[in-house]
mmCIF file of C-alpha atoms in Angstrom:
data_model
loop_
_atom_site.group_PDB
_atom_site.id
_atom_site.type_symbol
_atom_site.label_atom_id
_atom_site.label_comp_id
_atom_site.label_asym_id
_atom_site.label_seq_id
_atom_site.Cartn_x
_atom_site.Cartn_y
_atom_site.Cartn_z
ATOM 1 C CA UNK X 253 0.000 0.000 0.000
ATOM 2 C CA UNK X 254 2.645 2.273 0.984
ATOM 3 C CA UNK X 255 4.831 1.671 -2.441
ATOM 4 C CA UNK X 256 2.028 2.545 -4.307
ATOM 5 C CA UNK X 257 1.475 5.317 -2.292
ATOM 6 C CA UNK X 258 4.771 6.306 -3.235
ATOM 7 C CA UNK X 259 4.789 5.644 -6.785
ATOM 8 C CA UNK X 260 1.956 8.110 -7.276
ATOM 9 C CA UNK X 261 3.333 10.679 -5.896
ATOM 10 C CA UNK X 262 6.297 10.302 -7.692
ATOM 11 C CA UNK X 263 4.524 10.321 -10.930
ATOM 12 C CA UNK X 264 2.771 13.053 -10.194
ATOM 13 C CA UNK X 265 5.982 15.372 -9.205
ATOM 14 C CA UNK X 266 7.228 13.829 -12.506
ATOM 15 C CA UNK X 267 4.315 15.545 -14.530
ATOM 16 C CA UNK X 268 4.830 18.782 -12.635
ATOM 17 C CA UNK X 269 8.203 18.873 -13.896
ATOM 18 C CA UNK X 270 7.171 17.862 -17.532
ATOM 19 C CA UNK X 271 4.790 20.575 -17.365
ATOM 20 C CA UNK X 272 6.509 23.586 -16.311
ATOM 21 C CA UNK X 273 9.644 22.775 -18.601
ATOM 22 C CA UNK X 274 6.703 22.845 -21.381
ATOM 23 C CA UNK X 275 5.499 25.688 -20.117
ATOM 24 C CA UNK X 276 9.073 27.465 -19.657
ATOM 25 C CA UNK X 277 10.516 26.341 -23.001
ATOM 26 C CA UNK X 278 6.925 28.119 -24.444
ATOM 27 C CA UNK X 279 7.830 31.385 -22.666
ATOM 28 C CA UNK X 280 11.248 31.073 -23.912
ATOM 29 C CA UNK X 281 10.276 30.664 -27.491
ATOM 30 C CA UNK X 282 7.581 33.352 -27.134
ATOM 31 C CA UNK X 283 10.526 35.752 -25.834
ATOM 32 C CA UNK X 284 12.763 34.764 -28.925
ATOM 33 C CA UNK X 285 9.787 35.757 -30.970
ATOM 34 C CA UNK X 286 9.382 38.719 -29.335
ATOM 35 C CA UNK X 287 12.947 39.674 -29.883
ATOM 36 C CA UNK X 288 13.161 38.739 -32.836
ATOM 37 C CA UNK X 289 9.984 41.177 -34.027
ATOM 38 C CA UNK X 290 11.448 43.634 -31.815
ATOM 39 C CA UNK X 291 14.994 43.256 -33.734
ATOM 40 C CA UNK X 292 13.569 42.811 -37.087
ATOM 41 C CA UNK X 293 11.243 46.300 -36.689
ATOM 42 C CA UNK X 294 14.472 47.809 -35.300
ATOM 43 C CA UNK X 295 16.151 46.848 -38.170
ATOM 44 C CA UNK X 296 13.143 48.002 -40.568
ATOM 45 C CA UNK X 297 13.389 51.457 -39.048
ATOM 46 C CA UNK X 298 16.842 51.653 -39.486
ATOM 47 C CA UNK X 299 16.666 50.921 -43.073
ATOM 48 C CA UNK X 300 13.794 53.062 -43.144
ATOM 49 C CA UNK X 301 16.228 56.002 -41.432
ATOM 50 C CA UNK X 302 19.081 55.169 -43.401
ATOM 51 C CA UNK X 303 16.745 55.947 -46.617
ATOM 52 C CA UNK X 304 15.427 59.281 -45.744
ATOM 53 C CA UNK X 305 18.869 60.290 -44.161
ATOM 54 C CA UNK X 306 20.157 59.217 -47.997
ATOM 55 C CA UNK X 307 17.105 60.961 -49.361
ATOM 56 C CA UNK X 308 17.303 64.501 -47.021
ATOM 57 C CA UNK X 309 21.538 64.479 -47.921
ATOM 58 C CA UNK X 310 20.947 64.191 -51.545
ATOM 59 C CA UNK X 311 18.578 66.818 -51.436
ATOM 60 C CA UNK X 312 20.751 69.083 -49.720
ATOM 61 C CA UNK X 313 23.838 68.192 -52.108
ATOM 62 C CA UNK X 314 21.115 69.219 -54.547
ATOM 63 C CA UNK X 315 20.472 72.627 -53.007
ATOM 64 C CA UNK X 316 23.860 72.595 -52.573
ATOM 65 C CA UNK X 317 25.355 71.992 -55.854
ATOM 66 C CA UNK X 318 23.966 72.722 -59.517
ATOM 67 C CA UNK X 319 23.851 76.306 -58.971
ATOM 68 C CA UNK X 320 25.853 77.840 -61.854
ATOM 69 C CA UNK X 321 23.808 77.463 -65.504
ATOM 70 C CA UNK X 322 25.458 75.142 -67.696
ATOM 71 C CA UNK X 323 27.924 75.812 -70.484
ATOM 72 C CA UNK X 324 28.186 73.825 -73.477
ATOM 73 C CA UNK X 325 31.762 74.243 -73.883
ATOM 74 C CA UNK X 326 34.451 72.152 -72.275
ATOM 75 C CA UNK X 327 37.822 72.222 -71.084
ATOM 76 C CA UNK X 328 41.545 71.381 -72.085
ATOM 77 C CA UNK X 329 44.368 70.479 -69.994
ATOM 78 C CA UNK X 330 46.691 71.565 -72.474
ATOM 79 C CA UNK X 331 45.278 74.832 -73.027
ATOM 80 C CA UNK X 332 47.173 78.341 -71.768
ATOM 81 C CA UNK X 333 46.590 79.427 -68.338
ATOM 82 C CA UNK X 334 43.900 81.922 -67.815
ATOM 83 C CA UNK X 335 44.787 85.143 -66.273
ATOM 84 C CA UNK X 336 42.869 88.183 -65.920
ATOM 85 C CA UNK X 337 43.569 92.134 -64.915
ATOM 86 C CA UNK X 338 41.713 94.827 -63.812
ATOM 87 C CA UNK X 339 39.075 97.164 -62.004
ATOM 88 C CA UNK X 340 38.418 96.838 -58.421
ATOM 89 C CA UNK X 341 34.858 97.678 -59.156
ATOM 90 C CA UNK X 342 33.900 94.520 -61.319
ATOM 91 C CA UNK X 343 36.720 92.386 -59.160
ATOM 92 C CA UNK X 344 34.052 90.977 -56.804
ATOM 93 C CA UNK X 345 31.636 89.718 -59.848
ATOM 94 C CA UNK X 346 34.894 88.203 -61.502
ATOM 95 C CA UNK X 347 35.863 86.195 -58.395
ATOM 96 C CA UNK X 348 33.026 85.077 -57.664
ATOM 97 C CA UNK X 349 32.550 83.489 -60.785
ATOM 98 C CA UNK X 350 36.354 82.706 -61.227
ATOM 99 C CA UNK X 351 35.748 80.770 -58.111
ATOM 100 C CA UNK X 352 32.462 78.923 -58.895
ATOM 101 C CA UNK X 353 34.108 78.356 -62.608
ATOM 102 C CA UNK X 354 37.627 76.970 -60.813
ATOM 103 C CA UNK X 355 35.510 74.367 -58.696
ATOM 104 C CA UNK X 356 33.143 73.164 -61.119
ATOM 105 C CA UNK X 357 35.993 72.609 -64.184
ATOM 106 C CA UNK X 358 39.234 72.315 -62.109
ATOM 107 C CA UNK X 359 40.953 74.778 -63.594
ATOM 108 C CA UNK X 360 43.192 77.439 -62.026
ATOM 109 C CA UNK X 361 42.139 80.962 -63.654
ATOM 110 C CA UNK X 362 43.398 83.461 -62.279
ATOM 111 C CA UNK X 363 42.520 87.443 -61.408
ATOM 112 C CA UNK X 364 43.753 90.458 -60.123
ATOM 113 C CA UNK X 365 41.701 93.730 -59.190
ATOM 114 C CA UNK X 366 44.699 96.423 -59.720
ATOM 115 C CA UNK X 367 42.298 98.907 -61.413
ATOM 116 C CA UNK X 368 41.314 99.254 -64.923
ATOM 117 C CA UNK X 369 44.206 100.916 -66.435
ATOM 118 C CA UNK X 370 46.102 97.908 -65.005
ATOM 119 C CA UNK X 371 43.670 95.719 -66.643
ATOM 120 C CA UNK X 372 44.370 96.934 -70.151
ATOM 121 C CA UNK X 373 47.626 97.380 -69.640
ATOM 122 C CA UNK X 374 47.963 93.620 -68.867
ATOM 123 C CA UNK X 375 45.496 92.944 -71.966
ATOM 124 C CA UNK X 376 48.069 94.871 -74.287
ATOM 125 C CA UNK X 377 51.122 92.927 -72.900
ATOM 126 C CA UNK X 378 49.593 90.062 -73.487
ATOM 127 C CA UNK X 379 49.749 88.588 -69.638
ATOM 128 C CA UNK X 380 45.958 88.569 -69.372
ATOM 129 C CA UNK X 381 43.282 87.552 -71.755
ATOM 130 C CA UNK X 382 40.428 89.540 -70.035
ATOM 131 C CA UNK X 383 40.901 92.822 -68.710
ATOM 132 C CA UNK X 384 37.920 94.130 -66.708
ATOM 133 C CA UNK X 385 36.835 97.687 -66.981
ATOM 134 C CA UNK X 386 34.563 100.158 -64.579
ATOM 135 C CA UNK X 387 34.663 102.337 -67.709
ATOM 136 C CA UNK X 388 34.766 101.815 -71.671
ATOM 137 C CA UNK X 389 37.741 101.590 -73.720
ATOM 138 C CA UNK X 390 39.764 105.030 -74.300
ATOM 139 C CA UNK X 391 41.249 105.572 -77.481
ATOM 140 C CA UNK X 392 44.892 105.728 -76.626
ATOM 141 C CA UNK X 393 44.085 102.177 -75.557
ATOM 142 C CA UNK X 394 42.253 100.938 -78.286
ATOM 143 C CA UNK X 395 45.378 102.210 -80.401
ATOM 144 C CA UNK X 396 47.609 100.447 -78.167
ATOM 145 C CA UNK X 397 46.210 97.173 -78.668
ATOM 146 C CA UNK X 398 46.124 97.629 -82.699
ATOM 147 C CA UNK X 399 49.585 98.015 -82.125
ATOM 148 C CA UNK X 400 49.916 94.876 -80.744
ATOM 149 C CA UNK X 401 48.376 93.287 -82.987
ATOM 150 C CA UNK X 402 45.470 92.249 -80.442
ATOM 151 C CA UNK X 403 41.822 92.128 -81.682
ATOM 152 C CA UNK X 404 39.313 92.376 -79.176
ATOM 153 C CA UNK X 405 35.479 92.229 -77.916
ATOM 154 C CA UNK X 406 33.919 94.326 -75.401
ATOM 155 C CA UNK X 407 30.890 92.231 -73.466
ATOM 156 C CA UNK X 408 28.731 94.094 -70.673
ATOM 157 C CA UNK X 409 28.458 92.140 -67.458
ATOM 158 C CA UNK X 410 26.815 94.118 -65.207
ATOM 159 C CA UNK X 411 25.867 98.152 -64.427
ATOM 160 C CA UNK X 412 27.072 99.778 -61.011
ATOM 161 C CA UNK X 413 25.802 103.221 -59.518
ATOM 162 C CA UNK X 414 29.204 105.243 -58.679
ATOM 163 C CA UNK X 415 28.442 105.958 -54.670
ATOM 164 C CA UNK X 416 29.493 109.206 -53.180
ATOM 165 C CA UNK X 417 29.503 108.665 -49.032
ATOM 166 C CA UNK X 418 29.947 110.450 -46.461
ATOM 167 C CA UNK X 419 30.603 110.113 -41.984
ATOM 168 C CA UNK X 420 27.437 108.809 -40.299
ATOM 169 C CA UNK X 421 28.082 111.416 -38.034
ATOM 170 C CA UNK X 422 27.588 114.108 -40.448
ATOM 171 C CA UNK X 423 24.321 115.110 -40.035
ATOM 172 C CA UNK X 424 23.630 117.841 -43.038
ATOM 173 C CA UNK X 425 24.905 116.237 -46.110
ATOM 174 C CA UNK X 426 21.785 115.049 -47.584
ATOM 175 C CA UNK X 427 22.419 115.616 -51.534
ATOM 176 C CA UNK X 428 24.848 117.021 -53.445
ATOM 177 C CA UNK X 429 24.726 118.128 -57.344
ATOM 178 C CA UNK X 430 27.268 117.614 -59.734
ATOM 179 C CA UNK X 431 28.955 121.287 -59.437
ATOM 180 C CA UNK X 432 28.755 120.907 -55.485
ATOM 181 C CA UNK X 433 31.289 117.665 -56.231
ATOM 182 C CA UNK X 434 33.147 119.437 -58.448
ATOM 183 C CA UNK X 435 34.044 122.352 -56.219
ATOM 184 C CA UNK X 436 35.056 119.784 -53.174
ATOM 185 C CA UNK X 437 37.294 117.822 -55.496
ATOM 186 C CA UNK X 438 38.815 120.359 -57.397
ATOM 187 C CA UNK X 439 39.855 121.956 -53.782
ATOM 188 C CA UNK X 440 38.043 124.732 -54.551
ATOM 189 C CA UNK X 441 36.017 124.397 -51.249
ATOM 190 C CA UNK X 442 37.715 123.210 -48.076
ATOM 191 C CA UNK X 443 34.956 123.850 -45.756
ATOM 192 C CA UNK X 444 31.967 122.455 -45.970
ATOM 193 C CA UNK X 445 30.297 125.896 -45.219
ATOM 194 C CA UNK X 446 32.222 126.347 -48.559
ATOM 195 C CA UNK X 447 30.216 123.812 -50.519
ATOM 196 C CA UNK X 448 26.839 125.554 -49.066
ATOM 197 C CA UNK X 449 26.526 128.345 -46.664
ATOM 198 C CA UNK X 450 24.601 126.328 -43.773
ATOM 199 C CA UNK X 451 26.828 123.885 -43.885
ATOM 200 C CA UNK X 452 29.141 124.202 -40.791
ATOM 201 C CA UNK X 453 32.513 125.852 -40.947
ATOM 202 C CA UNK X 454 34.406 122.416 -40.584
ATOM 203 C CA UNK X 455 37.528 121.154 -43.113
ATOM 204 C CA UNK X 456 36.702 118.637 -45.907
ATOM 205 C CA UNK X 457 39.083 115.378 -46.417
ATOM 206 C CA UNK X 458 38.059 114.078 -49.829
ATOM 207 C CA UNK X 459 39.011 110.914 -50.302
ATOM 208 C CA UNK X 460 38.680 108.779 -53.838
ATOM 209 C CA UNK X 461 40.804 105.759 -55.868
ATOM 210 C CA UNK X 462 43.674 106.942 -57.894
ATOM 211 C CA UNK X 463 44.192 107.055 -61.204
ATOM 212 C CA UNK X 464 44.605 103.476 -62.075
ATOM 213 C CA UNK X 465 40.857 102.821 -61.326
ATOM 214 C CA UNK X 466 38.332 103.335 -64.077
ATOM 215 C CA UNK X 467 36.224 104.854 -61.018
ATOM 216 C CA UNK X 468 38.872 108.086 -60.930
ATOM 217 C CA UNK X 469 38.337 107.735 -64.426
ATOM 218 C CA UNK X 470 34.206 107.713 -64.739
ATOM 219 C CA UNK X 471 34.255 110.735 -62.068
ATOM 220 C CA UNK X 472 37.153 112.469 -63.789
ATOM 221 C CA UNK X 473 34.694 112.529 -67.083
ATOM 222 C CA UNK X 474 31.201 112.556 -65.356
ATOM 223 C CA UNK X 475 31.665 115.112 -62.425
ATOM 224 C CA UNK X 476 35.230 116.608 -63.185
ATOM 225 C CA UNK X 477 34.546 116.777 -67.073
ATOM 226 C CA UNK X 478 38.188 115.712 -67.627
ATOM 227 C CA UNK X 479 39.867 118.648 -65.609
ATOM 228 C CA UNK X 480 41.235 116.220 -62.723
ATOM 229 C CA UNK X 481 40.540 115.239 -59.569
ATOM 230 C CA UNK X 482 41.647 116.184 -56.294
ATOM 231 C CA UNK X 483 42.092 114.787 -52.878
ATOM 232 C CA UNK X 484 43.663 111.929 -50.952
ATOM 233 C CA UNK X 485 43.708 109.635 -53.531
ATOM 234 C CA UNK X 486 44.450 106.174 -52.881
ATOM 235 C CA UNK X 487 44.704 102.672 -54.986
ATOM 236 C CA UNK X 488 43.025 100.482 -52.230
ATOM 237 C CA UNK X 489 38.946 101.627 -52.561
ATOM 238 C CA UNK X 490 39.075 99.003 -48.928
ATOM 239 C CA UNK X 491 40.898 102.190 -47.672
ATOM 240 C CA UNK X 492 39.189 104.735 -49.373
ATOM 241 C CA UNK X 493 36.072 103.306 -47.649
ATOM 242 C CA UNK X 494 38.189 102.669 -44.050
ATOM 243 C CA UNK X 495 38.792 106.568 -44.615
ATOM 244 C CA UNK X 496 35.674 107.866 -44.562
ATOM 245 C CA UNK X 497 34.222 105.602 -41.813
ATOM 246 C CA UNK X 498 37.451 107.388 -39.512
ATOM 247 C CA UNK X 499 36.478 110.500 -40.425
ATOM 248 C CA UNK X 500 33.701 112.695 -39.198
ATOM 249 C CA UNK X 501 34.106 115.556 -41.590
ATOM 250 C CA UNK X 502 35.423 113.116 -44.583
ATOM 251 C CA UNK X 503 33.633 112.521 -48.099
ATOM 252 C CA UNK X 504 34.417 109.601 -50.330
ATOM 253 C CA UNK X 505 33.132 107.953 -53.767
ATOM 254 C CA UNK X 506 33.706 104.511 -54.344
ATOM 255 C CA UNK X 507 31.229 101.445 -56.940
ATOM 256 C CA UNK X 508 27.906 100.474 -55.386
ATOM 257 C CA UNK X 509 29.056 97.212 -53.698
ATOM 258 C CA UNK X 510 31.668 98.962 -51.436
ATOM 259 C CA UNK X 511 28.253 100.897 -49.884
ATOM 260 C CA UNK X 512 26.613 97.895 -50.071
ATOM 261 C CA UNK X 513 28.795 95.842 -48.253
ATOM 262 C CA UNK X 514 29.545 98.542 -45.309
ATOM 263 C CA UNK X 515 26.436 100.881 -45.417
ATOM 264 C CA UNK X 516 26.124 100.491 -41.811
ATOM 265 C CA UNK X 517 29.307 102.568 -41.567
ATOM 266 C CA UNK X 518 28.518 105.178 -44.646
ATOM 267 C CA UNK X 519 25.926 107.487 -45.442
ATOM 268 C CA UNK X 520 25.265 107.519 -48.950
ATOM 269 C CA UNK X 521 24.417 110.985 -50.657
ATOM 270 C CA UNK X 522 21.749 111.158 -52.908
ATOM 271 C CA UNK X 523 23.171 113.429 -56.187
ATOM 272 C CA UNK X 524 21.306 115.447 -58.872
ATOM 273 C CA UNK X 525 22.669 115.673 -62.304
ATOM 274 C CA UNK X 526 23.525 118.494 -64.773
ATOM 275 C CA UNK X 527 20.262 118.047 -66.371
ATOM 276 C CA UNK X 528 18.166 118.007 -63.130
ATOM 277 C CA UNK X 529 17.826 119.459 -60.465
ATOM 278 C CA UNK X 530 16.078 116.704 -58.628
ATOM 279 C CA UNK X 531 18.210 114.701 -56.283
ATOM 280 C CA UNK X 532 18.441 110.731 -56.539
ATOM 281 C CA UNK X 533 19.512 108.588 -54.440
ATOM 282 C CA UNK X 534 22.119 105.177 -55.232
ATOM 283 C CA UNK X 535 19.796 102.482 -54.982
ATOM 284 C CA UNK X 536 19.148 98.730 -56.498
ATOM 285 C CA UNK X 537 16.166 100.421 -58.976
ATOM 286 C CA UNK X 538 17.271 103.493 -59.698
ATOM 287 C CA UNK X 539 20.693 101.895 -60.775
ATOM 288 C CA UNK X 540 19.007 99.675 -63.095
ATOM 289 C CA UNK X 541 16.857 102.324 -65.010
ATOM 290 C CA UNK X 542 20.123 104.823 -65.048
ATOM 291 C CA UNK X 543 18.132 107.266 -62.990
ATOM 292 C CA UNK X 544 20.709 107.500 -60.665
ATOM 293 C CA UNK X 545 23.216 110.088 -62.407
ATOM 294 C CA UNK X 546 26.131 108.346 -61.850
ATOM 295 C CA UNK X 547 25.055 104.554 -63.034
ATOM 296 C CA UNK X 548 27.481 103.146 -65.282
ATOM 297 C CA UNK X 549 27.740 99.768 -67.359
ATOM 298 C CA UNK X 550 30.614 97.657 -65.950
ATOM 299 C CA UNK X 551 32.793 95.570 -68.387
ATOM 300 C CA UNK X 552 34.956 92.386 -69.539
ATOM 301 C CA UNK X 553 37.138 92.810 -72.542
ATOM 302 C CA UNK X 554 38.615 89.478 -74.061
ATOM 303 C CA UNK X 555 41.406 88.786 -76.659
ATOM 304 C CA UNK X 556 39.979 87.546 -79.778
ATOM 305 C CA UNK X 557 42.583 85.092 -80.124
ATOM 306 C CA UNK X 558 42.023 83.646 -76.909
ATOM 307 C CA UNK X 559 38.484 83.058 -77.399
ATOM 308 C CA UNK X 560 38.873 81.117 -80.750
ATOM 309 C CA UNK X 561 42.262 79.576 -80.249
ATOM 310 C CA UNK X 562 42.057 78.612 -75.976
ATOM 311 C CA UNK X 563 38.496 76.510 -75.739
ATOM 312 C CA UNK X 564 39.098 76.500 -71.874
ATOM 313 C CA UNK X 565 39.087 80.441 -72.065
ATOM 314 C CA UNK X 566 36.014 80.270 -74.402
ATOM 315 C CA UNK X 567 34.441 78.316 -71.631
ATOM 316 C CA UNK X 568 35.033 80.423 -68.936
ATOM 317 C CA UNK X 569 33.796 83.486 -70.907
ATOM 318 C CA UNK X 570 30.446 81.351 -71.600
ATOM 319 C CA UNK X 571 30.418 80.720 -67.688
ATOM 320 C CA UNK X 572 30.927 84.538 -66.487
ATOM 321 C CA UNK X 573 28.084 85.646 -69.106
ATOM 322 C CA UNK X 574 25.701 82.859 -68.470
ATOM 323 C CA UNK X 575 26.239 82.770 -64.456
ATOM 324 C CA UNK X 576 26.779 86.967 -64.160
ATOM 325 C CA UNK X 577 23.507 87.758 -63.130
ATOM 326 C CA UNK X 578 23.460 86.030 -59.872
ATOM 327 C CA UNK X 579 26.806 86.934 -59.786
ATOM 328 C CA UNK X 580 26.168 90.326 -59.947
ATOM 329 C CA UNK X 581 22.795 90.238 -57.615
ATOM 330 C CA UNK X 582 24.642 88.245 -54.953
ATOM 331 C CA UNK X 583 28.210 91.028 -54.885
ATOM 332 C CA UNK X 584 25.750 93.879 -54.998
ATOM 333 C CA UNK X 585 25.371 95.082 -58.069
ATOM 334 C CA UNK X 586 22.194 95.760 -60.933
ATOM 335 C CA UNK X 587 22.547 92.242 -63.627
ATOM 336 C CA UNK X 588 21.616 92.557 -66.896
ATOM 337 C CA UNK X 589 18.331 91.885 -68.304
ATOM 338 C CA UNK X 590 17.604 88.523 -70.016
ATOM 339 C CA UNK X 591 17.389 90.202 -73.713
ATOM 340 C CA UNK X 592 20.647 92.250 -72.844
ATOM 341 C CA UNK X 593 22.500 89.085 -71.523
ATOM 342 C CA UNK X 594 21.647 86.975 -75.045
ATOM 343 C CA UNK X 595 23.487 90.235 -77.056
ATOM 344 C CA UNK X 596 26.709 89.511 -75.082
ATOM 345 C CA UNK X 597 26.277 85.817 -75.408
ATOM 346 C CA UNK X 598 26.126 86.349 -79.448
ATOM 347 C CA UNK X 599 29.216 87.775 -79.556
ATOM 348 C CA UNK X 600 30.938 84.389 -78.259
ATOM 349 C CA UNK X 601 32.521 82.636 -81.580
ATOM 350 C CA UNK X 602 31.242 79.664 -82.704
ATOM 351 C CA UNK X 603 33.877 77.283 -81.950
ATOM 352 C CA UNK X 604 34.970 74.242 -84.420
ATOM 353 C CA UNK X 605 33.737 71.049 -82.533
#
């Protein structure tokens, strides 16, 4: 009796164990399941991450890149090195595109912003094949190039509004005409109570780029009408600008993007013209419709030789036209309008494929 007590209880402990190793191994499984969702949803929204994380960095590479407007020319590693010369005043436009054009073809032009006069005089020597101009082409230079046997084509970039600035501190210079200029920068009035009578009885320091800028130049014709001008004249417009910002009693002139880029330090004078008596002041609009008295177009002369003969040069020249509007809005200055900008492109020649 007892041994078969025994032997049922001992079968019954038995199926206790059975059980709860069933019932273990179960939970087990269930837990690897689990996991294995858990790991396999992880893994899903990883993939999913990964793909928008591809998708949001090729959109930004997209925002990023593609920018400049394509050119249909090419380039050629055996071609000259391009090298360019000239005005401070069209220098930022040029770099900027120099750089844009450098990165996107791997090409090395390069550019200097010595002035106008420096420009041509590089074009004529043959050490540049662009010169870039804040003025048009003067005759003795013109000649000088004929001489060299150098042909040549003018293309319009871009216009600028010559800026005359003065101290923010100066608190009466509001507008100034054209004969007003002319007497402070022929020195024929060193006070400003000289220039008008309630102006105070304080000095003027004129201040404006030397002669090897085509801006001396443009005011020297506009303003001056060719009988020089006066002043502390300097061949850095940085310091012309540094000048006037020193100087409470100072007045300088400089292009439109040298306001631009430190009007919170100038104070811009708005001018009336010989042939009105209205004054109007430097601005974006006024630039563009020539309103502004002393808007002027800004230039890029090329050798003809270069542009048929170097097909890397006749690339970059497609670039700068194609890309100088943005080039121009993003420096500062007025671009040319769409029908303008296909004129320029026409002169390109049609290269031999």
């Amino acid at each position: 009796m007892k041994k078969n007590f025994f032997l049922a209880a001992l079968l019954m402990s038995l199926m206790f164990i059975l059980a709860a190793c069933s019932d273990s191994g179960s939970e087990e499984d269930t837990g690897s399941e689990d996991a294995s969702t858990e790991e396999g949803t992880e893994s899903e929204g990883t993939e999913e991450s990964t793909e928008e994380s591809t998708e949001e960095d090729t959109e930004d590479e997209s925002a990023e890149g593609g920018s400049s407007a394509e050119v249909t020319g090419t380039v050629n590693e055996d071609d000259e090195q391009i090298a360019g010369e000239g005005s401070s005043t069209v220098f930022p436009i040029l770099n900027l595109l120099v750089e844009d054009f450098n990165a996107d073809h791997g090409v090395a032009v390069e550019l200097g912003g010595n002035g106008t006069g420096s420009g041509f005089s590089a074009l004529i020597e043959g050490s540049a094949q662009f010169a870039n101009a804040s003025r048009g082409i003067e005759q003795e230079e013109i000649d000088a190039l004929e001489e060299a046997g150098i042909e040549w084509t003018e293309f319009l970039v871009a216009t600028d509004g010559l800026t005359v600035a003065v101290n923010p501190a100066n608190d009466f210079v509001e507008d100034l005409t054209f004969e007003e200029l002319k007497m402070i920068y022929s020195g024929e009035a060193t006070n400003w109570s000289d220039v008008r009578e309630d102006f105070p009885e304080e000095p003027i320091t004129a201040y404006g780029p030397d002669q090897s800028h085509g801006t001396h130049d443009f005011f020297n014709e506009e303003v001056m009408e060719e009988e020089g001008v006066q002043g502390q004249l300097i061949q850095d417009t940085n310091q012309v600008v540094s000048s006037v910002v020193g100087d409470e009693n100072a007045i300088g002139f400089f292009g439109y993007s040298f306001y631009q880029e430190n009007q919170d330090s100038l104070k811009a004078v708005s001018i009336s013209g010989p042939d009105s008596e209205e004054a109007v002041e430097p601005s974006f609009e006024n630039v563009m419709d020539f309103s502004y008295p002393l808007s002027r177009p800004l230039y890029v002369y090329a050798d003809n030789a270069a542009l048929e003969e170097n097909e890397t040069f006749h690339t970059f020249m497609e670039f700068t036209l194609k890309n100088s509007q943005s080039a121009a809005e993003e420096v500062g200055y007025v671009p040319l309008e769409d029908a303008a900008l296909e004129e320029e492109l026409a002169k390109l020649p049609n290269l031999e494929q």
